[in-house]
């Protein structure tokens, strides 16, 4: 049985705790970065030449559903070794999750389409407006205002995004389709976060149950989309459809797509949401450097500056929101203490 964070903090030596946190962060980085490179190969490899992004995305959803079934079965057979919530399909729950599933399909599809049309090095900048949409949608949908400092951080991100587009254009590698898909992906990521909070009660607050229903709905909804876009014909003419190596990479992509949800939760559990965001920013920087090195790309100083602005803006926003949350918590604690003293 897992210990609580307070128990871990009181009984574990600092060195042991530091090693665990380092290992968790490294696993998160490895899974996240590898997933991006694997997806890039599947979506836009000149060797593979498979123009079926919806099929690739749908297959990853199928893999997630199968892995959920596998873990559910193992949890029932070996409850002491595997912890996983019991899942059984319920049409009523599926209908309640459906609005989120539509947004979820948009998020994963636009993410993959962005990655298909832009380089891995530019991928982080292409999808960098998520924070900006978080602020806008929080105001429009939730009527939540944002501090001036947080808005200034968003301005830095937008500046880096625009400079990145300018530099990609100057280098002759700009894909406006990729940019638009990146913007749509950022919007869907923000909407996904908002709808997730609304839908979680329908699955008893279980992220794993939500993952299961989301991906089952997605598998069903992807079928007509694949037919409408003509990807069935593409698959019929695809010469590597019977290749073991192709399906190995497809399965690998699906496993990493499933694993990213687990390692993300694991990193937040061992650190904090704030540290997770900082780690994600640092990971994006590492991913960009690796991509430039691996694909042997030559980038200008201004191109690197665009990435730096996005990273600085994202880090600063995380830091500002962290300070604001601490201030709110302190004010709430003081009010509660004052009420208790007044009662006495």
mmCIF file of C-alpha atoms in Angstrom:
data_model
loop_
_atom_site.group_PDB
_atom_site.id
_atom_site.type_symbol
_atom_site.label_atom_id
_atom_site.label_comp_id
_atom_site.label_asym_id
_atom_site.label_seq_id
_atom_site.Cartn_x
_atom_site.Cartn_y
_atom_site.Cartn_z
ATOM 1 C CA UNK A 1 0.000 0.000 0.000
ATOM 2 C CA UNK A 2 1.385 3.423 -1.008
ATOM 3 C CA UNK A 3 2.334 5.821 1.758
ATOM 4 C CA UNK A 4 0.977 9.343 1.900
ATOM 5 C CA UNK A 5 3.267 12.225 0.978
ATOM 6 C CA UNK A 6 3.500 13.360 4.597
ATOM 7 C CA UNK A 7 4.560 9.879 5.722
ATOM 8 C CA UNK A 8 7.148 9.719 2.943
ATOM 9 C CA UNK A 9 8.541 13.101 3.849
ATOM 10 C CA UNK A 10 8.901 12.222 7.566
ATOM 11 C CA UNK A 11 10.405 8.722 7.207
ATOM 12 C CA UNK A 12 12.591 8.957 4.088
ATOM 13 C CA UNK A 13 16.105 10.429 4.127
ATOM 14 C CA UNK A 14 16.584 13.460 1.857
ATOM 15 C CA UNK A 15 19.041 11.608 -0.419
ATOM 16 C CA UNK A 16 16.583 8.756 -1.015
ATOM 17 C CA UNK A 17 13.749 11.161 -1.735
ATOM 18 C CA UNK A 18 15.946 13.197 -4.124
ATOM 19 C CA UNK A 19 16.956 10.060 -6.049
ATOM 20 C CA UNK A 20 13.290 9.002 -6.395
ATOM 21 C CA UNK A 21 12.239 12.443 -7.646
ATOM 22 C CA UNK A 22 15.145 12.543 -10.122
ATOM 23 C CA UNK A 23 14.238 9.101 -11.471
ATOM 24 C CA UNK A 24 10.557 10.044 -11.861
ATOM 25 C CA UNK A 25 11.422 13.284 -13.678
ATOM 26 C CA UNK A 26 13.854 11.474 -16.002
ATOM 27 C CA UNK A 27 11.237 8.816 -16.804
ATOM 28 C CA UNK A 28 8.712 11.573 -17.602
ATOM 29 C CA UNK A 29 11.236 13.288 -19.883
ATOM 30 C CA UNK A 30 12.136 10.017 -21.624
ATOM 31 C CA UNK A 31 8.527 8.970 -22.256
ATOM 32 C CA UNK A 32 7.409 12.430 -23.393
ATOM 33 C CA UNK A 33 10.336 13.127 -25.726
ATOM 34 C CA UNK A 34 10.372 9.592 -27.180
ATOM 35 C CA UNK A 35 6.626 9.782 -27.851
ATOM 36 C CA UNK A 36 7.092 12.979 -29.887
ATOM 37 C CA UNK A 37 9.887 11.481 -32.016
ATOM 38 C CA UNK A 38 7.975 8.211 -32.566
ATOM 39 C CA UNK A 39 4.846 10.121 -33.606
ATOM 40 C CA UNK A 40 6.888 12.320 -35.940
ATOM 41 C CA UNK A 41 8.204 9.190 -37.649
ATOM 42 C CA UNK A 42 4.720 7.697 -38.016
ATOM 43 C CA UNK A 43 3.159 10.932 -39.262
ATOM 44 C CA UNK A 44 5.771 12.383 -41.588
ATOM 45 C CA UNK A 45 8.636 9.974 -42.216
ATOM 46 C CA UNK A 46 9.866 10.039 -45.851
ATOM 47 C CA UNK A 47 10.745 6.369 -45.398
ATOM 48 C CA UNK A 48 7.285 5.351 -44.181
ATOM 49 C CA UNK A 49 5.269 7.736 -46.413
ATOM 50 C CA UNK A 50 1.998 7.146 -44.568
ATOM 51 C CA UNK A 51 -0.472 10.018 -44.998
ATOM 52 C CA UNK A 52 -3.058 8.814 -42.477
ATOM 53 C CA UNK A 53 -2.802 10.939 -39.297
ATOM 54 C CA UNK A 54 -6.350 10.105 -38.153
ATOM 55 C CA UNK A 55 -5.661 6.365 -38.415
ATOM 56 C CA UNK A 56 -2.444 6.722 -36.400
ATOM 57 C CA UNK A 57 -4.270 8.724 -33.728
ATOM 58 C CA UNK A 58 -7.206 6.294 -33.649
ATOM 59 C CA UNK A 59 -4.850 3.322 -33.256
ATOM 60 C CA UNK A 60 -3.258 4.992 -30.249
ATOM 61 C CA UNK A 61 -6.723 5.369 -28.702
ATOM 62 C CA UNK A 62 -7.384 1.650 -29.343
ATOM 63 C CA UNK A 63 -4.086 0.814 -27.628
ATOM 64 C CA UNK A 64 -5.088 2.888 -24.603
ATOM 65 C CA UNK A 65 -8.429 1.052 -24.303
ATOM 66 C CA UNK A 66 -6.694 -2.340 -24.583
ATOM 67 C CA UNK A 67 -4.097 -1.380 -21.959
ATOM 68 C CA UNK A 68 -6.871 -0.209 -19.625
ATOM 69 C CA UNK A 69 -8.552 -3.622 -20.051
ATOM 70 C CA UNK A 70 -5.233 -5.369 -19.401
ATOM 71 C CA UNK A 71 -4.529 -3.414 -16.207
ATOM 72 C CA UNK A 72 -8.125 -3.876 -15.063
ATOM 73 C CA UNK A 73 -7.775 -7.660 -15.497
ATOM 74 C CA UNK A 74 -4.380 -7.751 -13.740
ATOM 75 C CA UNK A 75 -5.802 -5.679 -10.860
ATOM 76 C CA UNK A 76 -8.575 -8.250 -10.376
ATOM 77 C CA UNK A 77 -6.186 -11.224 -10.624
ATOM 78 C CA UNK A 78 -3.336 -9.696 -8.593
ATOM 79 C CA UNK A 79 -4.857 -6.953 -6.398
ATOM 80 C CA UNK A 80 -1.765 -6.816 -4.169
ATOM 81 C CA UNK A 81 0.560 -6.144 -7.109
ATOM 82 C CA UNK A 82 -1.526 -3.995 -9.495
ATOM 83 C CA UNK A 83 -3.705 -1.073 -8.412
ATOM 84 C CA UNK A 84 -6.240 -0.027 -11.033
ATOM 85 C CA UNK A 85 -9.894 1.054 -10.671
ATOM 86 C CA UNK A 86 -12.546 -1.429 -11.769
ATOM 87 C CA UNK A 87 -13.925 -0.452 -15.181
ATOM 88 C CA UNK A 88 -17.089 -1.717 -16.896
ATOM 89 C CA UNK A 89 -18.662 0.037 -19.851
ATOM 90 C CA UNK A 90 -21.775 2.085 -19.028
ATOM 91 C CA UNK A 91 -23.675 3.844 -21.873
ATOM 92 C CA UNK A 92 -24.957 6.522 -19.496
ATOM 93 C CA UNK A 93 -21.435 7.446 -18.372
ATOM 94 C CA UNK A 94 -20.226 7.319 -21.978
ATOM 95 C CA UNK A 95 -22.896 9.869 -22.979
ATOM 96 C CA UNK A 96 -21.942 12.162 -20.096
ATOM 97 C CA UNK A 97 -18.274 12.029 -21.125
ATOM 98 C CA UNK A 98 -19.076 12.571 -24.849
ATOM 99 C CA UNK A 99 -18.698 16.419 -24.891
ATOM 100 C CA UNK A 100 -15.220 16.052 -23.391
ATOM 101 C CA UNK A 101 -14.437 13.244 -25.851
ATOM 102 C CA UNK A 102 -15.166 15.554 -28.803
ATOM 103 C CA UNK A 103 -12.717 18.115 -27.393
ATOM 104 C CA UNK A 104 -10.262 15.285 -26.636
ATOM 105 C CA UNK A 105 -10.405 14.111 -30.267
ATOM 106 C CA UNK A 106 -9.686 17.665 -31.404
ATOM 107 C CA UNK A 107 -6.767 17.920 -28.987
ATOM 108 C CA UNK A 108 -4.958 14.719 -29.964
ATOM 109 C CA UNK A 109 -5.764 15.077 -33.682
ATOM 110 C CA UNK A 110 -4.599 18.694 -33.963
ATOM 111 C CA UNK A 111 -1.511 17.842 -31.888
ATOM 112 C CA UNK A 112 -0.560 15.108 -34.347
ATOM 113 C CA UNK A 113 -1.431 17.228 -37.395
ATOM 114 C CA UNK A 114 0.754 20.035 -36.052
ATOM 115 C CA UNK A 115 3.607 17.565 -35.551
ATOM 116 C CA UNK A 116 3.059 16.220 -39.078
ATOM 117 C CA UNK A 117 3.523 19.612 -40.744
ATOM 118 C CA UNK A 118 6.141 21.281 -38.511
ATOM 119 C CA UNK A 119 9.542 20.089 -37.357
ATOM 120 C CA UNK A 120 10.032 18.647 -33.879
ATOM 121 C CA UNK A 121 12.270 21.636 -33.098
ATOM 122 C CA UNK A 122 9.418 24.104 -33.817
ATOM 123 C CA UNK A 123 6.719 21.880 -32.285
ATOM 124 C CA UNK A 124 7.030 23.464 -28.833
ATOM 125 C CA UNK A 125 6.652 27.002 -30.218
ATOM 126 C CA UNK A 126 3.820 25.921 -32.543
ATOM 127 C CA UNK A 127 1.783 24.707 -29.564
ATOM 128 C CA UNK A 128 2.879 27.417 -27.134
ATOM 129 C CA UNK A 129 -0.421 29.341 -26.941
ATOM 130 C CA UNK A 130 -2.042 26.898 -24.484
ATOM 131 C CA UNK A 131 -1.270 29.217 -21.552
ATOM 132 C CA UNK A 132 -2.745 32.190 -23.425
ATOM 133 C CA UNK A 133 -5.945 30.253 -24.175
ATOM 134 C CA UNK A 134 -6.099 29.160 -20.520
ATOM 135 C CA UNK A 135 -6.281 32.820 -19.515
ATOM 136 C CA UNK A 136 -8.812 33.758 -22.221
ATOM 137 C CA UNK A 137 -11.133 30.788 -21.663
ATOM 138 C CA UNK A 138 -10.960 31.138 -17.876
ATOM 139 C CA UNK A 139 -12.328 34.666 -18.311
ATOM 140 C CA UNK A 140 -14.892 33.866 -21.043
ATOM 141 C CA UNK A 141 -16.220 30.554 -19.667
ATOM 142 C CA UNK A 142 -15.472 30.676 -15.942
ATOM 143 C CA UNK A 143 -15.497 34.473 -15.385
ATOM 144 C CA UNK A 144 -12.097 34.234 -13.673
ATOM 145 C CA UNK A 145 -9.837 37.275 -13.952
ATOM 146 C CA UNK A 146 -6.066 37.104 -14.320
ATOM 147 C CA UNK A 147 -3.432 39.323 -12.704
ATOM 148 C CA UNK A 148 -1.462 41.859 -14.725
ATOM 149 C CA UNK A 149 1.794 39.960 -14.106
ATOM 150 C CA UNK A 150 0.293 36.747 -15.525
ATOM 151 C CA UNK A 151 -0.999 38.655 -18.570
ATOM 152 C CA UNK A 152 2.490 40.115 -19.141
ATOM 153 C CA UNK A 153 3.870 36.546 -19.101
ATOM 154 C CA UNK A 154 1.320 35.629 -21.786
ATOM 155 C CA UNK A 155 2.486 38.612 -23.865
ATOM 156 C CA UNK A 156 6.050 37.258 -23.714
ATOM 157 C CA UNK A 157 4.783 33.859 -24.953
ATOM 158 C CA UNK A 158 2.848 35.492 -27.825
ATOM 159 C CA UNK A 159 5.968 37.495 -28.717
ATOM 160 C CA UNK A 160 8.048 34.307 -28.862
ATOM 161 C CA UNK A 161 5.334 32.583 -30.936
ATOM 162 C CA UNK A 162 5.242 35.423 -33.497
ATOM 163 C CA UNK A 163 9.042 35.637 -33.674
ATOM 164 C CA UNK A 164 9.200 31.864 -34.183
ATOM 165 C CA UNK A 165 6.770 32.085 -37.109
ATOM 166 C CA UNK A 166 8.821 34.926 -38.592
ATOM 167 C CA UNK A 167 12.059 32.957 -38.345
ATOM 168 C CA UNK A 168 10.547 29.752 -39.735
ATOM 169 C CA UNK A 169 9.289 31.826 -42.674
ATOM 170 C CA UNK A 170 12.720 33.414 -43.185
ATOM 171 C CA UNK A 171 14.288 29.932 -43.223
ATOM 172 C CA UNK A 172 11.723 28.732 -45.780
ATOM 173 C CA UNK A 173 10.459 25.957 -43.490
ATOM 174 C CA UNK A 174 7.215 27.592 -42.328
ATOM 175 C CA UNK A 175 4.031 25.572 -42.686
ATOM 176 C CA UNK A 176 0.925 27.703 -42.139
ATOM 177 C CA UNK A 177 -1.118 24.519 -41.919
ATOM 178 C CA UNK A 178 1.120 23.306 -39.099
ATOM 179 C CA UNK A 179 0.848 26.679 -37.338
ATOM 180 C CA UNK A 180 -2.960 26.695 -37.546
ATOM 181 C CA UNK A 181 -3.129 23.088 -36.319
ATOM 182 C CA UNK A 182 -0.837 24.092 -33.447
ATOM 183 C CA UNK A 183 -3.128 26.994 -32.507
ATOM 184 C CA UNK A 184 -6.173 24.693 -32.645
ATOM 185 C CA UNK A 185 -4.322 22.105 -30.549
ATOM 186 C CA UNK A 186 -3.535 24.771 -27.927
ATOM 187 C CA UNK A 187 -7.196 25.825 -27.843
ATOM 188 C CA UNK A 188 -8.362 22.207 -27.438
ATOM 189 C CA UNK A 189 -5.832 21.554 -24.652
ATOM 190 C CA UNK A 190 -7.304 24.494 -22.713
ATOM 191 C CA UNK A 191 -10.886 23.375 -23.390
ATOM 192 C CA UNK A 192 -9.942 19.832 -22.375
ATOM 193 C CA UNK A 193 -8.761 21.037 -18.960
ATOM 194 C CA UNK A 194 -12.017 22.940 -18.375
ATOM 195 C CA UNK A 195 -14.323 20.120 -19.511
ATOM 196 C CA UNK A 196 -12.315 17.525 -17.565
ATOM 197 C CA UNK A 197 -13.204 19.289 -14.303
ATOM 198 C CA UNK A 198 -16.884 19.270 -15.295
ATOM 199 C CA UNK A 199 -16.949 15.610 -16.342
ATOM 200 C CA UNK A 200 -14.823 14.042 -13.560
ATOM 201 C CA UNK A 201 -17.813 13.571 -11.166
ATOM 202 C CA UNK A 202 -19.441 11.293 -13.775
ATOM 203 C CA UNK A 203 -16.518 8.846 -13.408
ATOM 204 C CA UNK A 204 -16.241 9.163 -9.599
ATOM 205 C CA UNK A 205 -13.251 11.461 -9.945
ATOM 206 C CA UNK A 206 -11.106 8.690 -11.476
ATOM 207 C CA UNK A 207 -8.672 9.873 -14.165
ATOM 208 C CA UNK A 208 -8.199 6.268 -15.338
ATOM 209 C CA UNK A 209 -11.946 5.751 -15.820
ATOM 210 C CA UNK A 210 -12.094 9.046 -17.683
ATOM 211 C CA UNK A 211 -9.187 7.917 -19.880
ATOM 212 C CA UNK A 212 -11.033 4.660 -20.615
ATOM 213 C CA UNK A 213 -14.349 6.307 -21.613
ATOM 214 C CA UNK A 214 -12.634 9.133 -23.499
ATOM 215 C CA UNK A 215 -10.685 6.723 -25.663
ATOM 216 C CA UNK A 216 -13.621 4.356 -26.258
ATOM 217 C CA UNK A 217 -15.726 7.297 -27.470
ATOM 218 C CA UNK A 218 -12.799 8.506 -29.569
ATOM 219 C CA UNK A 219 -12.374 5.087 -31.236
ATOM 220 C CA UNK A 220 -16.035 5.147 -32.307
ATOM 221 C CA UNK A 221 -16.007 8.772 -33.485
ATOM 222 C CA UNK A 222 -12.778 8.348 -35.446
ATOM 223 C CA UNK A 223 -14.293 5.689 -37.746
ATOM 224 C CA UNK A 224 -16.527 8.057 -39.792
ATOM 225 C CA UNK A 225 -13.760 10.681 -39.826
ATOM 226 C CA UNK A 226 -11.293 8.167 -41.297
ATOM 227 C CA UNK A 227 -13.858 7.167 -43.953
ATOM 228 C CA UNK A 228 -14.775 10.781 -44.853
ATOM 229 C CA UNK A 229 -11.145 11.908 -45.196
ATOM 230 C CA UNK A 230 -10.313 9.007 -47.541
ATOM 231 C CA UNK A 231 -7.724 7.417 -45.273
ATOM 232 C CA UNK A 232 -9.156 3.942 -45.930
ATOM 233 C CA UNK A 233 -7.948 4.224 -49.517
ATOM 234 C CA UNK A 234 -4.550 5.427 -48.296
ATOM 235 C CA UNK A 235 -4.285 2.402 -45.989
ATOM 236 C CA UNK A 236 -5.378 0.042 -48.780
ATOM 237 C CA UNK A 237 -2.542 1.334 -50.997
ATOM 238 C CA UNK A 238 0.025 1.480 -48.157
ATOM 239 C CA UNK A 239 2.780 -1.018 -49.009
ATOM 240 C CA UNK A 240 3.992 -1.504 -45.413
ATOM 241 C CA UNK A 241 0.632 -2.480 -43.915
ATOM 242 C CA UNK A 242 1.855 -6.064 -43.495
ATOM 243 C CA UNK A 243 5.257 -5.054 -42.117
ATOM 244 C CA UNK A 244 6.109 -6.257 -38.607
ATOM 245 C CA UNK A 245 8.407 -3.273 -38.036
ATOM 246 C CA UNK A 246 5.608 -0.833 -38.918
ATOM 247 C CA UNK A 247 3.186 -2.393 -36.422
ATOM 248 C CA UNK A 248 5.913 -2.570 -33.792
ATOM 249 C CA UNK A 249 6.388 1.187 -34.043
ATOM 250 C CA UNK A 250 2.607 1.708 -34.063
ATOM 251 C CA UNK A 251 2.247 -0.336 -30.869
ATOM 252 C CA UNK A 252 5.218 1.490 -29.350
ATOM 253 C CA UNK A 253 3.566 4.830 -30.103
ATOM 254 C CA UNK A 254 0.353 3.599 -28.478
ATOM 255 C CA UNK A 255 2.180 2.379 -25.364
ATOM 256 C CA UNK A 256 4.018 5.687 -24.958
ATOM 257 C CA UNK A 257 0.750 7.568 -25.534
ATOM 258 C CA UNK A 258 -0.796 5.590 -22.674
ATOM 259 C CA UNK A 259 2.296 5.863 -20.481
ATOM 260 C CA UNK A 260 2.494 9.662 -20.694
ATOM 261 C CA UNK A 261 -0.700 9.948 -18.656
ATOM 262 C CA UNK A 262 0.729 7.706 -15.944
ATOM 263 C CA UNK A 263 4.173 9.333 -15.710
ATOM 264 C CA UNK A 264 2.602 12.808 -15.705
ATOM 265 C CA UNK A 265 0.500 11.845 -12.683
ATOM 266 C CA UNK A 266 3.537 10.189 -11.099
ATOM 267 C CA UNK A 267 5.653 13.332 -11.488
ATOM 268 C CA UNK A 268 2.936 15.516 -9.940
ATOM 269 C CA UNK A 269 2.584 13.010 -7.055
ATOM 270 C CA UNK A 270 6.313 12.985 -6.257
ATOM 271 C CA UNK A 271 6.807 16.749 -6.764
ATOM 272 C CA UNK A 272 3.930 19.227 -7.187
ATOM 273 C CA UNK A 273 1.818 20.700 -10.024
ATOM 274 C CA UNK A 274 4.115 23.750 -10.041
ATOM 275 C CA UNK A 275 7.289 21.642 -10.269
ATOM 276 C CA UNK A 276 5.632 19.526 -12.970
ATOM 277 C CA UNK A 277 5.070 22.644 -15.099
ATOM 278 C CA UNK A 278 8.683 23.755 -14.572
ATOM 279 C CA UNK A 279 9.870 20.256 -15.509
ATOM 280 C CA UNK A 280 7.683 20.369 -18.643
ATOM 281 C CA UNK A 281 9.260 23.681 -19.656
ATOM 282 C CA UNK A 282 12.778 22.317 -19.167
ATOM 283 C CA UNK A 283 11.811 19.153 -21.057
ATOM 284 C CA UNK A 284 10.571 21.242 -23.990
ATOM 285 C CA UNK A 285 13.931 23.033 -24.098
ATOM 286 C CA UNK A 286 15.813 19.715 -24.101
ATOM 287 C CA UNK A 287 13.487 18.319 -26.781
ATOM 288 C CA UNK A 288 14.171 21.329 -29.029
ATOM 289 C CA UNK A 289 17.958 20.981 -28.672
ATOM 290 C CA UNK A 290 17.769 17.231 -29.354
ATOM 291 C CA UNK A 291 15.610 17.791 -32.443
ATOM 292 C CA UNK A 292 17.945 20.422 -33.911
ATOM 293 C CA UNK A 293 20.912 18.119 -33.281
ATOM 294 C CA UNK A 294 19.238 14.914 -34.552
ATOM 295 C CA UNK A 295 17.871 16.439 -37.765
ATOM 296 C CA UNK A 296 21.083 18.487 -38.259
ATOM 297 C CA UNK A 297 19.228 21.787 -38.638
ATOM 298 C CA UNK A 298 20.895 25.185 -38.705
ATOM 299 C CA UNK A 299 18.998 27.838 -36.718
ATOM 300 C CA UNK A 300 19.521 31.588 -36.403
ATOM 301 C CA UNK A 301 20.027 33.495 -33.163
ATOM 302 C CA UNK A 302 16.541 35.011 -33.495
ATOM 303 C CA UNK A 303 15.030 31.535 -33.922
ATOM 304 C CA UNK A 304 16.628 30.453 -30.649
ATOM 305 C CA UNK A 305 15.419 33.712 -29.106
ATOM 306 C CA UNK A 306 11.824 32.829 -30.041
ATOM 307 C CA UNK A 307 12.135 29.525 -28.205
ATOM 308 C CA UNK A 308 13.746 31.258 -25.251
ATOM 309 C CA UNK A 309 10.910 33.809 -25.042
ATOM 310 C CA UNK A 310 8.291 31.030 -25.047
ATOM 311 C CA UNK A 311 10.184 29.122 -22.341
ATOM 312 C CA UNK A 312 10.755 32.235 -20.208
ATOM 313 C CA UNK A 313 7.126 33.309 -20.560
ATOM 314 C CA UNK A 314 5.853 29.811 -19.669
ATOM 315 C CA UNK A 315 8.193 29.517 -16.675
ATOM 316 C CA UNK A 316 7.341 33.032 -15.443
ATOM 317 C CA UNK A 317 3.595 32.340 -15.745
ATOM 318 C CA UNK A 318 3.972 29.131 -13.724
ATOM 319 C CA UNK A 319 5.986 30.996 -11.073
ATOM 320 C CA UNK A 320 3.482 33.888 -10.879
ATOM 321 C CA UNK A 321 0.482 31.542 -10.604
ATOM 322 C CA UNK A 322 2.320 29.567 -7.917
ATOM 323 C CA UNK A 323 2.864 32.732 -5.849
ATOM 324 C CA UNK A 324 -0.774 33.733 -6.306
ATOM 325 C CA UNK A 325 -2.002 30.320 -5.169
ATOM 326 C CA UNK A 326 0.190 30.483 -2.054
ATOM 327 C CA UNK A 327 -1.168 33.961 -1.281
ATOM 328 C CA UNK A 328 -4.773 32.764 -1.611
ATOM 329 C CA UNK A 329 -4.066 29.740 0.589
ATOM 330 C CA UNK A 330 -2.449 31.955 3.247
ATOM 331 C CA UNK A 331 -5.424 34.356 3.194
ATOM 332 C CA UNK A 332 -7.881 31.449 3.507
ATOM 333 C CA UNK A 333 -5.895 30.001 6.419
ATOM 334 C CA UNK A 334 -5.834 33.382 8.196
ATOM 335 C CA UNK A 335 -9.604 33.796 7.751
ATOM 336 C CA UNK A 336 -10.245 30.340 9.165
ATOM 337 C CA UNK A 337 -8.028 31.085 12.162
ATOM 338 C CA UNK A 338 -9.818 34.368 12.777
ATOM 339 C CA UNK A 339 -13.215 32.586 12.666
ATOM 340 C CA UNK A 340 -12.019 29.943 15.111
ATOM 341 C CA UNK A 341 -10.667 32.615 17.485
ATOM 342 C CA UNK A 342 -13.939 34.539 17.233
ATOM 343 C CA UNK A 343 -15.907 31.430 18.185
ATOM 344 C CA UNK A 344 -13.699 30.888 21.232
#
